[in-house]
């Protein structure tokens, strides 16, 4: 009836929409910035932890622990810190989204994707950030025993 009109699926419209691509790029940029801040925060925490435990680490080296074992200990600690932070962050984020979803001015406009896959990926990224953040303190800040 109207040759100048063309029906398209929503997915096709969004994939070709300049505004949607810009919003998506900004979302990724914000996420990467949050990961960078997380890396720096956990790295600072682990640097302080290793610095404050210098005597304990020296005793472990003196009784025969290898440097590799101490590095693994620090990395396990930072991975655990990332895991716990990721779990708390996922739970707080899900609660915040649910709260926003029920806000009268936003009700019906927000359709969150709170699937198990997204939660698992978020916690996996948090663990990776924890391990990545623990690498520098584990290798560079260990005391050497002479």
mmCIF file of C-alpha atoms in Angstrom, residues 97-112:
data_model
loop_
_atom_site.group_PDB
_atom_site.id
_atom_site.type_symbol
_atom_site.label_atom_id
_atom_site.label_comp_id
_atom_site.label_asym_id
_atom_site.label_seq_id
_atom_site.Cartn_x
_atom_site.Cartn_y
_atom_site.Cartn_z
ATOM 1 C CA UNK A 97 18.233 -2.241 39.226
ATOM 2 C CA UNK A 98 15.217 -3.855 40.885
ATOM 3 C CA UNK A 99 14.690 -0.713 42.945
ATOM 4 C CA UNK A 100 14.931 1.490 39.830
ATOM 5 C CA UNK A 101 12.605 -0.812 37.948
ATOM 6 C CA UNK A 102 9.913 -0.263 40.595
ATOM 7 C CA UNK A 103 10.339 3.509 40.711
ATOM 8 C CA UNK A 104 7.070 5.123 39.536
ATOM 9 C CA UNK A 105 8.746 7.460 37.009
ATOM 10 C CA UNK A 106 10.737 4.609 35.398
ATOM 11 C CA UNK A 107 8.231 1.751 35.734
ATOM 12 C CA UNK A 108 7.794 0.020 32.384
ATOM 13 C CA UNK A 109 10.732 1.775 30.693
ATOM 14 C CA UNK A 110 13.550 -0.356 32.110
ATOM 15 C CA UNK A 111 13.892 -3.979 31.058
ATOM 16 C CA UNK A 112 17.005 -5.308 32.798
#
